[in-house]
Coordinates of C-alpha atoms and ligand atoms in Angstrom, one line a residue:
X1 CA -95.7 -140.3 -265.9
X2 CA -93.8 -138.0 -268.1
X3 CA -90.5 -139.4 -266.6
X4 CA -91.5 -142.9 -267.3
X5 CA -92.6 -141.8 -271.0
X6 CA -89.2 -140.2 -271.6
X7 CA -87.0 -143.5 -270.4
X8 CA -89.7 -145.7 -272.5
X9 CA -89.3 -143.5 -275.5
X10 CA -85.6 -144.4 -275.5
X11 CA -86.2 -148.1 -275.8
X12 CA -89.4 -147.5 -277.6
X13 CA -88.2 -150.2 -280.5
X14 CA -87.7 -152.7 -277.9
X15 CA -90.7 -151.9 -276.0
X16 CA -93.0 -152.3 -279.5
X17 CA -91.3 -155.6 -280.1
X18 CA -92.5 -156.7 -277.0
X19 CA -96.2 -155.6 -277.3
X20 CA -95.9 -157.1 -280.9
X21 CA -95.3 -160.9 -279.3
X22 CA -97.7 -159.9 -276.7
X23 CA -100.3 -159.6 -279.4
X24 CA -99.4 -162.8 -280.9
X25 CA -99.7 -164.7 -277.6
X26 CA -102.9 -162.8 -276.8
X27 CA -104.5 -164.0 -280.4
X28 CA -103.2 -167.5 -279.6
X29 CA -105.0 -167.4 -276.3
X30 CA -108.2 -166.0 -277.8
X31 CA -108.6 -168.4 -280.9
X32 CA -108.4 -171.4 -278.4
X33 CA -112.3 -171.5 -276.8
X34 CA -113.3 -171.1 -280.6
X35 CA -111.4 -173.9 -281.7
X36 CA -112.2 -176.0 -279.0
X37 CA -116.2 -175.2 -279.9
X38 CA -115.3 -176.4 -283.5
X39 CA -113.9 -179.4 -282.2
X40 CA -117.0 -180.3 -279.9
X41 CA -119.5 -178.9 -282.3
X42 CA -118.2 -180.7 -285.3
X43 CA -116.2 -183.4 -284.4
X44 CA -117.2 -184.9 -281.0
X45 CA -121.2 -184.3 -281.7
X46 CA -120.6 -185.9 -284.9
X47 CA -117.9 -188.6 -284.0
X48 CA -115.8 -187.2 -286.7
X49 CA -112.2 -188.3 -285.9
X50 CA -110.9 -186.8 -288.8
X51 CA -112.4 -183.2 -287.8
X52 CA -111.2 -183.6 -284.3
X53 CA -107.3 -184.5 -285.6
X54 CA -107.8 -181.4 -288.2
X55 CA -108.9 -178.7 -285.8
X56 CA -106.9 -180.4 -283.0
X57 CA -103.9 -179.9 -285.0
X58 CA -104.8 -176.3 -285.6
X59 CA -105.2 -175.7 -282.3
X60 CA -101.9 -177.2 -281.3
X61 CA -100.0 -175.2 -284.0
X62 CA -101.6 -171.7 -282.7
X63 CA -100.7 -172.8 -279.1
X64 CA -97.0 -173.0 -280.3
X65 CA -97.2 -169.9 -281.9
X66 CA -98.6 -168.6 -278.6
X67 CA -95.9 -170.1 -276.4
X68 CA -93.3 -168.6 -278.9
X69 CA -95.1 -165.1 -278.3
X70 CA -95.2 -165.5 -274.5
X71 CA -91.2 -166.6 -274.4
X72 CA -90.3 -163.8 -276.8
X73 CA -92.6 -161.0 -275.0
X74 CA -90.8 -162.2 -271.7
X75 CA -87.4 -161.8 -273.1
X76 CA -88.1 -158.3 -274.5
X77 CA -90.3 -157.2 -271.8
X78 CA -87.8 -158.1 -269.1
X79 CA -84.8 -156.8 -271.2
X80 CA -86.5 -153.3 -271.7
X81 CA -87.3 -152.8 -268.1
X82 CA -84.0 -153.9 -266.8
X83 CA -82.4 -151.4 -269.2
X84 CA -84.7 -148.8 -268.3
X85 CA -84.1 -149.4 -264.6
X86 CA -80.4 -149.4 -264.9
X87 CA -80.4 -146.2 -266.8
X88 CA -82.5 -144.4 -264.6
X89 CA -80.6 -145.6 -261.5
X90 CA -77.2 -144.3 -263.4
X91 CA -79.1 -141.2 -264.2
X92 CA -79.8 -140.3 -260.7
X93 CA -76.2 -141.4 -259.5
X94 CA -75.0 -139.0 -262.0
X95 CA -77.2 -136.3 -260.9
X96 CA -76.4 -136.8 -257.2
X97 CA -72.8 -136.4 -258.0
X98 CA -73.4 -132.8 -259.3
X99 CA -75.3 -131.7 -256.4
X100 CA -73.9 -129.7 -253.8
X101 CA -73.9 -130.8 -250.0
X102 CA -76.8 -128.1 -249.8
X103 CA -78.6 -130.3 -252.0
X104 CA -77.9 -133.7 -250.5
X105 CA -78.6 -132.0 -246.9
X106 CA -82.2 -131.2 -248.2
X107 CA -83.0 -134.3 -250.0
X108 CA -81.3 -136.4 -247.3
X109 CA -78.9 -139.2 -247.8
X110 CA -81.4 -142.0 -246.6
X111 CA -84.1 -140.7 -248.9
X112 CA -81.8 -140.5 -251.9
X113 CA -81.0 -144.0 -251.3
X114 CA -84.6 -145.2 -251.2
X115 CA -85.0 -143.4 -254.5
X116 CA -82.1 -145.0 -256.3
X117 CA -83.1 -148.4 -255.1
X118 CA -86.8 -148.9 -254.4
X119 CA -88.3 -146.0 -256.3
X120 CA -86.7 -147.3 -259.4
X121 CA -87.5 -151.1 -258.6
X122 CA -91.2 -149.9 -258.6
X123 CA -90.9 -148.3 -261.8
X124 CA -89.2 -151.1 -263.4
X125 CA -92.0 -153.6 -262.5
X126 CA -94.7 -151.1 -263.4
X127 CA -93.1 -151.0 -266.9
X128 CA -92.4 -154.5 -267.1
X129 CA -96.2 -155.3 -266.0
X130 CA -97.2 -152.7 -268.9
X131 CA -95.5 -155.0 -271.3
X132 CA -97.1 -157.9 -270.2
X133 CA -100.7 -156.7 -270.1
X134 CA -100.9 -153.2 -271.8
X135 CA -102.2 -154.9 -275.3
X136 CA -103.3 -158.2 -273.6
X137 CA -106.1 -156.8 -271.9
X138 CA -108.1 -154.8 -274.2
X139 CA -107.6 -157.1 -276.9
X140 CA -108.9 -160.1 -274.9
X141 CA -111.8 -157.9 -273.6
X142 CA -112.7 -156.7 -277.1
X143 CA -111.9 -159.8 -278.8
X144 CA -113.6 -162.2 -276.8
X145 CA -116.5 -160.0 -276.7
X146 CA -116.6 -159.7 -280.4
X147 CA -116.3 -163.7 -280.8
X148 CA -119.1 -163.9 -278.4
X149 CA -121.2 -161.5 -280.3
X150 CA -120.6 -163.2 -283.6
X151 CA -121.3 -166.5 -282.3
X152 CA -124.1 -166.4 -279.7
X153 CA -125.6 -162.8 -280.7
X154 CA -128.9 -163.7 -278.3
X155 CA -126.5 -163.3 -275.3
X156 CA -125.6 -159.8 -276.3
X157 CA -127.8 -158.3 -273.6
X158 CA -126.7 -160.4 -270.8
X159 CA -123.3 -159.8 -271.6
X160 CA -123.9 -156.1 -271.8
X161 CA -125.6 -156.1 -268.0
X162 CA -122.7 -158.1 -266.6
X163 CA -119.5 -155.6 -268.1
X164 CA -121.6 -152.6 -267.2
X165 CA -121.5 -154.1 -263.7
X166 CA -118.0 -155.4 -263.7
X167 CA -116.8 -152.0 -264.8
X168 CA -118.6 -149.9 -262.4
X169 CA -117.1 -152.2 -259.9
X170 CA -113.7 -151.8 -260.8
X171 CA -114.1 -148.2 -261.5
X172 CA -115.1 -147.7 -257.8
X173 CA -112.4 -150.0 -256.8
X174 CA -109.9 -147.9 -258.2
X175 CA -111.4 -144.7 -256.9
X176 CA -111.6 -145.7 -253.5
X177 CA -108.1 -147.8 -253.6
X178 CA -106.1 -145.2 -255.5
X179 CA -105.5 -143.0 -252.3
X180 CA -105.3 -145.5 -250.1
X181 CA -102.2 -147.0 -251.9
X182 CA -100.7 -143.6 -252.0
X183 CA -100.9 -143.8 -248.0
X184 CA -99.6 -147.0 -248.2
X185 CA -96.6 -145.9 -250.2
X186 CA -95.9 -142.8 -247.7
X187 CA -95.9 -145.1 -244.6
X188 CA -93.5 -147.6 -246.2
X189 CA -91.2 -144.6 -246.8
X190 CA -91.6 -143.7 -243.5
X191 CA -90.6 -147.5 -242.1
X192 CA -87.6 -147.4 -244.5
X193 CA -86.4 -144.1 -242.9
X194 CA -86.7 -145.5 -239.3
X195 CA -85.0 -148.8 -240.1
X196 CA -82.2 -146.8 -242.2
X197 CA -81.8 -144.7 -239.3
X198 CA -81.5 -147.4 -236.5
X199 CA -78.7 -149.0 -238.8
X200 CA -76.8 -146.3 -239.4
X201 CA -76.3 -145.5 -236.0
X202 CA -76.5 -149.0 -234.2
X203 CA -73.3 -148.2 -232.5
X204 CA -74.8 -145.4 -230.9
X205 CA -77.7 -147.1 -230.1
X206 CA -76.2 -150.1 -228.1
X207 CA -73.5 -147.8 -226.5
X208 CA -76.7 -145.9 -225.1
X209 CA -78.8 -149.1 -224.5
X210 CA -81.5 -147.4 -226.4
X211 CA -82.7 -150.4 -228.2
X212 CA -86.2 -150.4 -226.7
X213 CA -86.7 -146.9 -227.5
X214 CA -85.6 -147.6 -231.3
X215 CA -88.0 -150.7 -231.3
X216 CA -90.8 -148.5 -230.3
X217 CA -90.3 -146.1 -233.0
X218 CA -90.1 -149.0 -235.5
X219 CA -93.0 -150.6 -234.2
X220 CA -94.8 -147.4 -234.7
X221 CA -93.9 -146.9 -238.1
X222 CA -94.5 -150.7 -238.7
X223 CA -97.9 -150.5 -237.2
X224 CA -99.0 -147.3 -239.2
X225 CA -97.9 -149.4 -242.5
X226 CA -100.0 -152.3 -241.2
X227 CA -103.0 -150.2 -241.0
X228 CA -102.6 -148.3 -244.3
X229 CA -102.1 -151.7 -245.9
X230 CA -105.1 -153.1 -244.2
X231 CA -107.5 -150.4 -245.3
X232 CA -106.0 -150.6 -248.9
X233 CA -106.4 -154.4 -249.1
X234 CA -110.1 -154.3 -247.3
X235 CA -111.0 -152.4 -250.4
X236 CA -109.6 -155.0 -252.6
X237 CA -111.2 -157.6 -250.7
X238 CA -114.7 -156.2 -250.9
X239 CA -114.2 -155.6 -254.5
X240 CA -112.5 -158.5 -256.0
X241 CA -115.3 -161.4 -255.0
X242 CA -118.0 -158.9 -256.0
X243 CA -116.4 -158.6 -259.6
X244 CA -116.0 -162.3 -259.7
X245 CA -119.6 -163.0 -258.6
X246 CA -121.0 -160.6 -261.2
X247 CA -119.2 -162.7 -263.9
X248 CA -120.2 -165.9 -262.6
X249 CA -123.6 -165.1 -262.1
X250 CA -123.6 -164.1 -265.8
X251 CA -122.5 -167.4 -266.7
X252 CA -125.2 -169.0 -264.8
X253 CA -127.7 -166.8 -266.7
X254 CA -126.0 -167.7 -270.0
X255 CA -126.3 -171.3 -269.2
X256 CA -129.8 -170.9 -268.0
X257 CA -130.9 -169.1 -271.3
X258 CA -129.0 -171.9 -273.5
X259 CA -131.0 -174.5 -271.7
X260 CA -134.4 -173.1 -272.7
X261 CA -133.1 -172.9 -276.4
X262 CA -131.8 -176.0 -277.5
X263 CA -130.9 -174.6 -281.1
X264 CA -127.5 -173.4 -279.2
X265 CA -124.6 -175.9 -279.7
X266 CA -123.0 -177.1 -276.8
X267 CA -119.5 -175.9 -278.1
X268 CA -120.3 -172.3 -278.5
X269 CA -121.8 -172.5 -275.2
X270 CA -118.3 -173.5 -273.8
X271 CA -116.6 -171.2 -275.8
X272 CA -118.9 -168.2 -274.6
X273 CA -118.3 -169.5 -270.7
X274 CA -114.5 -169.5 -271.3
X275 CA -114.8 -165.9 -273.1
X276 CA -116.2 -164.8 -270.1
X277 CA -113.6 -165.9 -267.8
X278 CA -111.1 -164.4 -270.1
X279 CA -112.6 -160.9 -269.7
X280 CA -112.7 -161.4 -266.0
X281 CA -109.2 -162.2 -265.7
X282 CA -107.9 -159.3 -268.0
X283 CA -110.2 -157.2 -266.0
X284 CA -108.4 -158.2 -262.8
X285 CA -105.2 -157.6 -264.7
X286 CA -106.0 -154.1 -265.3
X287 CA -107.0 -153.3 -261.8
X288 CA -103.7 -154.9 -260.6
X289 CA -101.4 -152.7 -262.9
X290 CA -103.7 -149.7 -262.1
X291 CA -102.4 -150.5 -258.3
X292 CA -98.7 -150.7 -259.2
X293 CA -99.1 -147.8 -261.5
X294 CA -99.9 -145.6 -258.3
X295 CA -97.0 -146.8 -256.7
X296 CA -94.9 -146.0 -259.9
X297 CA -96.5 -142.7 -260.3
X298 CA -95.4 -141.9 -256.7
X299 CA -91.9 -143.1 -257.3
X300 CA -91.4 -141.2 -260.8
X301 CA -92.4 -138.1 -258.6
X302 CA -89.8 -138.8 -256.1
X303 CA -86.9 -139.6 -258.5
X304 CA -88.1 -136.6 -260.7
X305 CA -87.5 -134.4 -257.6
X306 CA -84.0 -135.7 -257.6
X307 CA -83.4 -135.3 -261.2
X308 CA -84.8 -131.9 -261.5
X309 CA -82.9 -130.3 -258.5
X310 CA -80.9 -127.6 -259.3
X311 CA -77.6 -127.6 -257.9
X312 CA -77.6 -125.0 -255.0
X313 CA -74.2 -123.9 -256.6
X314 CA -73.8 -122.2 -259.9
X315 CA -70.7 -123.8 -262.2
X316 CA -68.1 -121.8 -262.8
X317 CA -67.8 -119.8 -265.8
X318 CA -64.4 -119.7 -267.1
X319 CA -62.0 -122.1 -266.3
X320 CA -58.9 -120.7 -264.8
X321 CA -55.7 -122.6 -264.8
X322 CA -52.8 -121.1 -263.3
X323 CA -50.4 -122.4 -261.2
X324 CA -51.8 -122.0 -257.9
X325 CA -49.7 -120.1 -255.2
X326 CA -52.1 -120.9 -252.5
X327 CA -53.1 -117.8 -251.0
X328 CA -56.5 -117.8 -249.4
X329 CA -58.7 -114.9 -248.3
X330 CA -61.7 -114.6 -246.5
X331 CA -63.5 -110.8 -246.6
X332 CA -66.5 -110.6 -244.6
X333 CA -67.8 -113.9 -245.2
X334 CA -71.0 -115.1 -243.6
X335 CA -72.9 -118.2 -244.1
X336 CA -75.8 -120.1 -242.6
X337 CA -77.0 -123.9 -243.0
X338 CA -80.4 -123.9 -244.9
X339 CA -83.0 -124.1 -242.5
X340 CA -80.7 -122.9 -239.5
X341 CA -81.8 -119.7 -237.9
X342 CA -78.5 -118.2 -236.7
X343 CA -75.4 -118.0 -238.5
X344 CA -72.7 -120.5 -238.6
X345 CA -70.3 -117.8 -239.5
X346 CA -70.4 -114.2 -239.0
X347 CA -68.3 -111.6 -241.0
X348 CA -65.0 -113.5 -241.1
X349 CA -61.8 -112.0 -242.3
X350 CA -58.5 -113.5 -242.5
X351 CA -55.7 -113.9 -245.0
X352 CA -53.4 -117.0 -245.4
X353 CA -50.1 -116.4 -247.3
X354 CA -48.9 -119.0 -249.7
X355 CA -47.0 -121.6 -247.6
X356 CA -48.1 -120.5 -244.2
X357 CA -49.7 -122.7 -242.1
X358 CA -52.7 -121.3 -240.1
X359 CA -54.3 -123.3 -236.9
X360 CA -57.9 -122.9 -236.3
X361 CA -59.1 -123.2 -232.7
X362 CA -62.3 -122.6 -231.0
X363 CA -65.0 -124.8 -228.9
X364 CA -67.3 -127.4 -230.8
X365 CA -69.9 -125.5 -232.7
X366 CA -67.8 -122.6 -233.3
X367 CA -67.8 -123.0 -237.0
X368 CA -64.4 -124.4 -237.7
X369 CA -65.6 -127.1 -240.3
X370 CA -68.3 -124.7 -241.9
X371 CA -65.1 -122.3 -242.4
X372 CA -62.8 -124.6 -244.2
X373 CA -65.6 -126.2 -246.2
X374 CA -66.1 -123.0 -248.0
X375 CA -62.7 -123.2 -249.3
X376 CA -63.2 -126.4 -251.7
X377 CA -66.8 -125.2 -252.0
X378 CA -68.4 -128.0 -250.4
X379 CA -70.9 -125.0 -249.6
X380 CA -71.1 -121.3 -250.8
X381 CA -70.6 -118.5 -248.7
X382 CA -74.0 -116.4 -248.1
X383 CA -72.0 -113.4 -247.9
X384 CA -68.4 -111.7 -248.6
X385 CA -66.0 -114.0 -250.6
X386 CA -63.6 -116.6 -250.6
X387 CA -60.7 -116.2 -252.5
X388 CA -57.5 -118.3 -253.8
X389 CA -54.9 -116.2 -255.4
X390 CA -57.3 -113.3 -255.4
X391 CA -59.7 -115.2 -257.9
X392 CA -63.2 -115.9 -256.1
X393 CA -63.6 -119.7 -255.7
X394 CA -67.0 -119.8 -257.3
X395 CA -65.1 -118.5 -260.5
X396 CA -62.9 -121.6 -260.4
X397 CA -64.3 -124.6 -261.9
X398 CA -65.0 -127.5 -259.6
X399 CA -62.2 -129.7 -261.0
X400 CA -59.7 -127.3 -260.9
X401 CA -60.5 -126.1 -257.4
X402 CA -60.8 -129.9 -256.0
X403 CA -57.1 -130.2 -257.8
X404 CA -55.8 -127.4 -255.9
X405 CA -57.2 -128.2 -252.7
X406 CA -57.0 -131.4 -250.3
X407 CA -59.3 -131.8 -247.2
X408 CA -59.2 -134.4 -244.5
X409 CA -62.4 -134.5 -243.0
X410 CA -62.7 -134.6 -239.3
X411 CA -64.4 -138.5 -239.8
X412 CA -62.0 -140.1 -241.7
X413 CA -63.8 -142.4 -244.4
X414 CA -62.2 -145.0 -246.4
X415 CA -63.5 -147.5 -249.0
X416 CA -64.1 -150.9 -249.4
X417 CA -60.8 -152.0 -250.8
X418 CA -57.1 -152.3 -250.5
X419 CA -55.2 -149.8 -248.7
X420 CA -53.4 -149.0 -252.0
X421 CA -56.8 -148.3 -253.9
X422 CA -57.5 -146.0 -251.0
X423 CA -54.5 -144.1 -251.1
X424 CA -55.0 -144.1 -255.1
X425 CA -58.3 -142.7 -254.6
X426 CA -56.3 -139.3 -254.4
X427 CA -54.7 -139.5 -257.5
X428 CA -55.1 -142.4 -260.1
X429 CA -51.7 -142.2 -261.8
X430 CA -49.5 -141.8 -258.6
X431 CA -46.8 -144.1 -258.6
X432 CA -45.7 -146.4 -255.8
X433 CA -43.0 -144.2 -254.8
X434 CA -45.2 -141.2 -254.2
X435 CA -47.7 -143.4 -252.1
X436 CA -44.6 -144.6 -249.8
X437 CA -43.7 -141.3 -249.5
X438 CA -47.2 -139.8 -248.7
X439 CA -47.8 -142.6 -246.2
X440 CA -44.3 -142.0 -244.5
X441 CA -45.1 -138.3 -244.0
X442 CA -48.5 -139.3 -242.6
X443 CA -46.9 -141.8 -240.2
X444 CA -48.6 -144.3 -241.8
X445 CA -45.9 -146.5 -243.2
X446 CA -45.4 -148.3 -240.2
X447 CA -49.2 -149.2 -239.7
X448 CA -49.1 -150.8 -243.4
X449 CA -46.0 -152.9 -242.8
X450 CA -47.6 -154.3 -239.6
X451 CA -50.7 -155.5 -241.7
X452 CA -50.3 -158.9 -242.9
X453 CA -50.7 -157.9 -246.7
X454 CA -49.1 -154.7 -246.4
X455 CA -50.6 -152.4 -249.0
X456 CA -52.7 -155.1 -250.2
X457 CA -54.5 -155.3 -247.1
X458 CA -58.3 -155.3 -247.5
X459 CA -60.3 -152.5 -245.8
X460 CA -63.8 -153.0 -244.7
X461 CA -66.6 -150.7 -245.6
X462 CA -65.7 -147.2 -244.2
X463 CA -62.5 -148.7 -243.0
X464 CA -64.5 -150.6 -240.1
X465 CA -61.2 -153.1 -239.5
X466 CA -59.0 -150.0 -238.4
X467 CA -58.8 -147.8 -235.3
X468 CA -59.9 -144.4 -235.5
X469 CA -56.1 -143.3 -235.3
X470 CA -55.1 -145.4 -238.1
X471 CA -57.8 -144.6 -240.1
X472 CA -57.1 -140.7 -239.7
X473 CA -53.3 -141.3 -240.8
X474 CA -54.4 -143.2 -244.2
X475 CA -56.7 -140.5 -244.9
X476 CA -54.3 -137.9 -244.5
X477 CA -51.7 -139.9 -246.7
X478 CA -54.5 -140.0 -249.1
X479 CA -54.7 -136.1 -249.4
X480 CA -51.2 -135.9 -249.5
X481 CA -50.9 -138.4 -252.6
X482 CA -52.8 -135.7 -254.2
X483 CA -50.0 -132.9 -253.9
X484 CA -52.3 -130.1 -253.2
X485 CA -51.4 -126.5 -253.1
X486 CA -53.9 -125.9 -250.3
X487 CA -54.2 -128.6 -247.7
X488 CA -56.8 -128.6 -245.0
X489 CA -57.0 -130.7 -242.0
X490 CA -60.2 -130.5 -240.0
X491 CA -59.1 -132.1 -236.8
X492 CA -57.8 -134.9 -238.5
X493 CA -55.1 -135.9 -235.7
X494 CA -57.2 -136.1 -232.8
X495 CA -57.0 -139.8 -232.3
X496 CA -53.3 -139.8 -232.4
X497 CA -51.3 -139.6 -229.4
X498 CA -49.6 -136.7 -228.9
X499 CA -46.0 -138.3 -229.8
X500 CA -47.3 -139.3 -233.3
X501 CA -49.2 -136.3 -233.8
X502 CA -46.0 -134.2 -233.0
X503 CA -44.0 -136.3 -235.4
X504 CA -46.9 -136.1 -238.4
X505 CA -47.0 -132.3 -238.2
X506 CA -43.3 -132.3 -238.2
X507 CA -43.4 -134.2 -241.1
X508 CA -45.8 -132.2 -242.9
X509 CA -43.8 -128.7 -242.2
X510 CA -40.5 -130.3 -243.4
X511 CA -42.3 -132.0 -246.8
X512 CA -44.7 -129.7 -247.7
X513 CA -42.7 -126.7 -248.6
X514 CA -45.0 -123.8 -250.0
X515 CA -48.2 -125.6 -249.6
X516 CA -50.8 -123.6 -247.7
X517 CA -52.4 -125.7 -244.7
X518 CA -55.4 -124.5 -242.8
X519 CA -55.0 -127.0 -239.5
X520 CA -58.0 -127.1 -237.3
X521 CA -57.3 -128.5 -233.7
X522 CA -59.0 -128.9 -230.3
X523 CA -55.7 -128.6 -228.9
X524 CA -53.8 -125.5 -228.1
X525 CA -50.4 -127.5 -228.3
X526 CA -51.2 -128.2 -231.7
X527 CA -52.1 -125.2 -233.0
X528 CA -49.4 -123.4 -231.1
X529 CA -47.0 -124.9 -233.5
X530 CA -48.5 -123.2 -236.5
X531 CA -47.4 -119.5 -238.1
X532 CA -50.6 -117.8 -237.1
X533 CA -53.8 -118.8 -235.6
X534 CA -57.2 -118.1 -236.2
X535 CA -59.6 -118.4 -232.8
X536 CA -63.1 -118.6 -233.5
X537 CA -66.0 -118.6 -231.0
X538 CA -69.9 -118.8 -232.2
X539 CA -68.8 -118.2 -235.7
X540 CA -66.8 -115.2 -235.2
X541 CA -63.3 -114.5 -235.3
X542 CA -62.1 -113.5 -231.8
X543 CA -58.3 -113.0 -232.8
X544 CA -55.7 -113.7 -235.6
X545 CA -52.2 -113.9 -234.7
X546 CA -49.1 -115.7 -233.6
X547 CA -49.4 -117.8 -230.5
X548 CA -47.8 -114.9 -228.5
X549 CA -49.7 -112.2 -229.9
X550 CA -53.0 -114.3 -229.0
X551 CA -52.0 -114.8 -225.8
X552 CA -51.7 -111.0 -225.3
X553 CA -54.6 -109.6 -226.7
X554 CA -57.2 -112.3 -227.2
X555 CA -59.2 -113.3 -224.0
X556 CA -60.9 -116.2 -225.8
X557 CA -57.7 -117.6 -226.8
X558 CA -56.1 -117.2 -223.0
X559 CA -59.3 -118.9 -221.9
X560 CA -58.2 -122.0 -224.0
X561 CA -55.1 -121.9 -223.2
X562 CA -55.8 -121.8 -219.3
X563 CA -58.2 -124.6 -219.6
X564 CA -56.0 -126.9 -221.4
X565 CA -52.3 -126.1 -220.0
X566 CA -53.5 -124.2 -216.7
X567 CA -51.3 -122.2 -215.0
X568 CA -48.4 -124.8 -214.9
X569 CA -46.6 -123.2 -218.1
X570 CA -47.3 -119.9 -217.0
X571 CA -46.0 -119.5 -213.5
Ligands
ADP601 P1 -67.0 -126.9 -235.3 O1 -66.2 -127.7 -236.5 O2 -66.4 -126.1 -235.0 O3 -67.3 -128.1 -234.3 P2 -69.2 -126.6 -237.2 O4 -68.7 -125.8 -238.5 O5 -69.3 -128.0 -237.5 O6 -68.6 -126.5 -236.0 O7 -70.3 -126.0 -237.0 C1 -71.0 -124.9 -236.6 C2 -72.4 -124.5 -236.5 O8 -73.0 -125.1 -237.9 C3 -73.2 -125.4 -235.2 O9 -73.9 -124.6 -234.6 C4 -73.7 -126.6 -235.9 O10 -74.7 -126.9 -235.3 C5 -74.2 -125.8 -237.4 N1 -74.0 -126.9 -238.5 C6 -72.8 -127.6 -238.9 N2 -73.2 -128.5 -240.0 C7 -74.5 -128.2 -240.3 C8 -75.3 -128.8 -241.3 N3 -74.9 -129.8 -242.2 N4 -76.7 -128.1 -241.4 C9 -77.1 -127.3 -240.4 N5 -76.4 -126.8 -239.4 C10 -75.2 -127.3 -239.3
MG602 MG1 -65.8 -129.5 -237.1

């Protein structure tokens, strides 16, 4: 609620203008039955055409004013709610960008997407709904009651009974319905999650023929939602006719009473009946908006959760801006993922000298990716310190750090857009020469020239229209465009054939003098070419040194060597 109020406040003038027009609209609606009764009682009964035309004209003008009010109200209400939705989405998006991967792991990307889309829409609908009925319902209710009282005071007791009955019914409806709509929202979320997971992993699902299994999951979620909706709707279904019934019953009583009292004029009677229906209608609207309110409040809670999330990493206090030399040192670094039992890294110690290429090898799950992710501060070490040129990375501003360090992730991710746009992602002001050079080093130049539109070739989302190796080369070129001091390659040549890989590594060596490189690979032949090698197992350093040294002293490294090369080179 607080969240919504905050956004509405920013647009309070537009909001209030909408309400002003809504008031005009409501007043016009409210006057119609009274004018009608005047026409009937003064004009029709007396057969006075002049009176009919006179009141008819007033009625027409008021209707015109009402229509104008309705149109303007609509414009302002839609604008305001659209604006609020847009701002909320933008704020969420901005906030998510400030969050660290640790926060995002916790919130889950899928759920963040629902919050930015569905939850914002929910709130937008609610705010729009408010501007439609916020003043309308009470004005109609009170106005109609007052007009009935003034025009036909004898009906007050009947009115009172009916209204009390209707209020009690609506009250119990909400009380029973409120929690049920909450449950419904929860089930809808679950269904969303299942669908999203399925769509995100559709290739794997197909590959494993797991469609039926996924279908079951979907059906279960869908069934749960169905049941929750059904019980919520049941409550609504029982109450809505009951409310109708009580008001209709009241109308009958009114008619009955006026039948025995011939002093009541027919026009006024018509007006009373009309007002009763207006009251009924606005009560229906109130209960409707309260239902959307339940959802909107749930959504607002979920949005606030993101907006109030404190970034897991503290911001660096001072911006340091030296010319980085590119020395990386890990001293006694430990790290565990939030919620994970065991440490992903324990007591890691090593130093990479400026310009050195360090190979990192180890079985899958040994912590290689985790280790390199600590350098650009995707995560912060839980113990020990990671330093660049002797400065703790937590003391370097994010911008500065990301400028100095480029990372080519294990899974190459490209964006929808042309190849050129993708490569420029690294640095917006890179000129074409620099881009061509980066592409040449990454052995991507030939693949670009084979494309029919060259650098202007459009890539699909995530680069779906490229092979794994092509994506890897472009993603490497993108990192090179940034001219980093530290380059991290997370097994990013795994999809290249041995020949191309050798070419790429040779190019890096030749062209990137002075750049410190952390090169993760599963292949011993790849890391064997680096200056020194860090051998990891279960998050612990098993050995650090040149290929020859490790072959001497590190049994874990020897084991990998023999499993890949066998005895054939050794003998
Ligand atoms: P490698 O890159 O050597 O294959 P990782 O660094 O990816 O290994 O993983 C090291 C360990 O940390 C593994 O046990 C893995 O299950 C765990 N791990 C990796 N990423 C996450 C994460 N985001 N959340 C929780 N645990 C993770
Ligand atoms: Mg990895």
